[in-house]
Coordinates of C-alpha atoms in Angstrom, one line a residue:
M1 CA -0.1 -0.4 -0.6
T2 CA 1.7 3.5 -0.8
T3 CA 0.6 5.9 1.8
V4 CA 2.1 9.7 1.6
A5 CA 4.5 9.6 3.3
L6 CA 5.9 6.9 1.0
W7 CA 5.7 9.6 -1.6
I8 CA 6.9 12.2 0.0
G9 CA 9.7 10.4 0.8
V10 CA 10.0 9.4 -2.7
A11 CA 9.9 12.8 -3.5
L12 CA 12.7 13.8 -0.8
I13 CA 15.0 10.9 -1.4
G14 CA 14.5 11.1 -5.1
G15 CA 16.0 15.5 -5.0
V16 CA 18.6 13.8 -2.9
G17 CA 19.4 11.6 -5.7
A18 CA 19.6 14.6 -8.1
V19 CA 21.6 17.0 -6.4
C20 CA 24.0 14.3 -5.6
R21 CA 24.2 13.5 -9.5
F22 CA 24.5 17.2 -10.5
V23 CA 28.0 17.1 -7.6
V24 CA 29.4 14.2 -8.6
D25 CA 29.2 14.8 -12.2
K26 CA 30.7 18.2 -11.9
R27 CA 33.3 17.9 -9.9
V28 CA 34.7 14.9 -11.8
Q29 CA 34.4 17.1 -15.6
Q30 CA 36.4 20.1 -13.5
R31 CA 39.0 17.2 -13.0
V32 CA 39.0 15.1 -16.3
S33 CA 38.6 17.9 -18.6
R34 CA 37.4 16.4 -22.0
P35 CA 34.2 17.0 -24.5
F36 CA 34.0 12.7 -23.3
P37 CA 31.1 13.1 -20.6
V38 CA 33.6 11.5 -18.1
G39 CA 31.0 13.0 -15.4
T40 CA 28.3 11.6 -16.7
L41 CA 30.4 8.0 -16.6
V42 CA 31.3 8.1 -13.3
V43 CA 27.5 8.8 -11.5
N44 CA 26.4 6.1 -14.3
I45 CA 28.6 3.2 -13.5
S46 CA 28.4 4.8 -9.6
G47 CA 24.8 4.1 -10.3
A48 CA 24.6 0.9 -11.2
W49 CA 26.6 -0.3 -9.0
L50 CA 24.6 0.8 -5.7
L51 CA 21.3 -0.5 -7.7
G52 CA 22.8 -3.9 -7.7
F53 CA 24.0 -3.1 -4.7
I54 CA 20.5 -2.3 -2.8
G55 CA 19.0 -5.9 -5.4
G56 CA 21.5 -7.7 -3.1
L57 CA 20.9 -6.6 0.4
A58 CA 16.7 -8.0 -0.8
L59 CA 15.6 -4.9 1.4
S60 CA 11.9 -4.7 2.0
P61 CA 9.5 -3.2 -1.5
H62 CA 8.9 0.5 0.4
V63 CA 13.3 0.3 1.7
A64 CA 13.8 -1.1 -1.4
L65 CA 12.1 1.8 -3.4
L66 CA 13.0 4.7 -1.8
A67 CA 16.6 3.6 -2.3
G68 CA 16.5 2.0 -5.3
T69 CA 13.7 3.9 -7.4
A70 CA 13.7 7.2 -5.9
F71 CA 17.4 7.9 -5.0
V72 CA 19.7 5.9 -7.6
G73 CA 16.5 6.7 -9.9
A74 CA 17.4 10.1 -9.7
Y75 CA 20.7 9.8 -9.1
T76 CA 21.7 8.2 -12.6
T77 CA 21.0 9.6 -15.3
F78 CA 19.4 7.6 -18.9
S79 CA 18.9 10.6 -20.9
T80 CA 22.1 12.7 -20.1
W81 CA 23.8 9.8 -21.7
M82 CA 22.0 9.5 -24.6
L83 CA 22.1 12.9 -25.4
E84 CA 25.9 13.3 -24.7
T85 CA 26.6 10.4 -27.1
Q86 CA 24.1 12.2 -29.7
R87 CA 26.4 15.3 -29.5
L88 CA 29.4 13.7 -29.9
G89 CA 27.9 11.9 -33.2
E90 CA 26.4 15.5 -33.8
E91 CA 30.5 16.6 -33.8
R92 CA 31.6 14.4 -35.9
Q93 CA 33.4 12.0 -32.7
M94 CA 32.1 9.2 -33.8
W95 CA 34.5 6.7 -31.7
P96 CA 33.4 8.7 -28.5
A97 CA 30.4 9.0 -29.6
A98 CA 31.0 4.7 -30.1
A99 CA 33.1 4.7 -27.3
N100 CA 31.1 6.0 -25.0
I101 CA 28.0 3.5 -25.5
V102 CA 29.8 0.5 -24.7
I103 CA 32.3 1.7 -22.3
S104 CA 29.1 2.8 -20.9
M105 CA 27.3 -0.3 -20.6
A106 CA 30.4 -2.6 -20.2
L107 CA 31.1 -1.0 -17.2
G108 CA 27.6 -0.6 -16.4
L109 CA 26.9 -4.7 -15.9
A110 CA 30.2 -5.6 -14.6
A111 CA 29.5 -2.2 -11.8
A112 CA 25.5 -3.4 -11.1
W113 CA 27.0 -7.3 -11.1
L114 CA 29.8 -6.8 -8.9
G115 CA 27.1 -5.0 -6.5
Q116 CA 24.7 -7.0 -6.3
T117 CA 27.0 -10.3 -5.1
M118 CA 28.5 -7.3 -2.7
G119 CA 25.6 -6.8 -1.0
A120 CA 24.1 -10.7 -1.5
A121 CA 27.0 -11.5 0.6
L122 CA 25.9 -9.3 3.2

């Protein structure tokens, strides 16, 4: 049963996840000044690990919703990843665009598996 408190929790925790995404992305991009979207890559890979970890913990449905859907869902960003890849393509940077897709998929799957394995071990 979904309660008002749960909806408020999703909104608040989702907001925290979005702010964390912004902070991590900007800090990484400041340290690695390249046209390749390293900040988004770091956010999405760490988010894949975290969601795998949360999934491995076998939490209650409400806690999983708050941690997984609210926080990690707001923290990670499929749309930004796709937009940045599309922009690389527009700039005729085909190798970086392809690398962004391949690296994100490979590392994301590995991170999710690792997180789930670690979470299940607890």
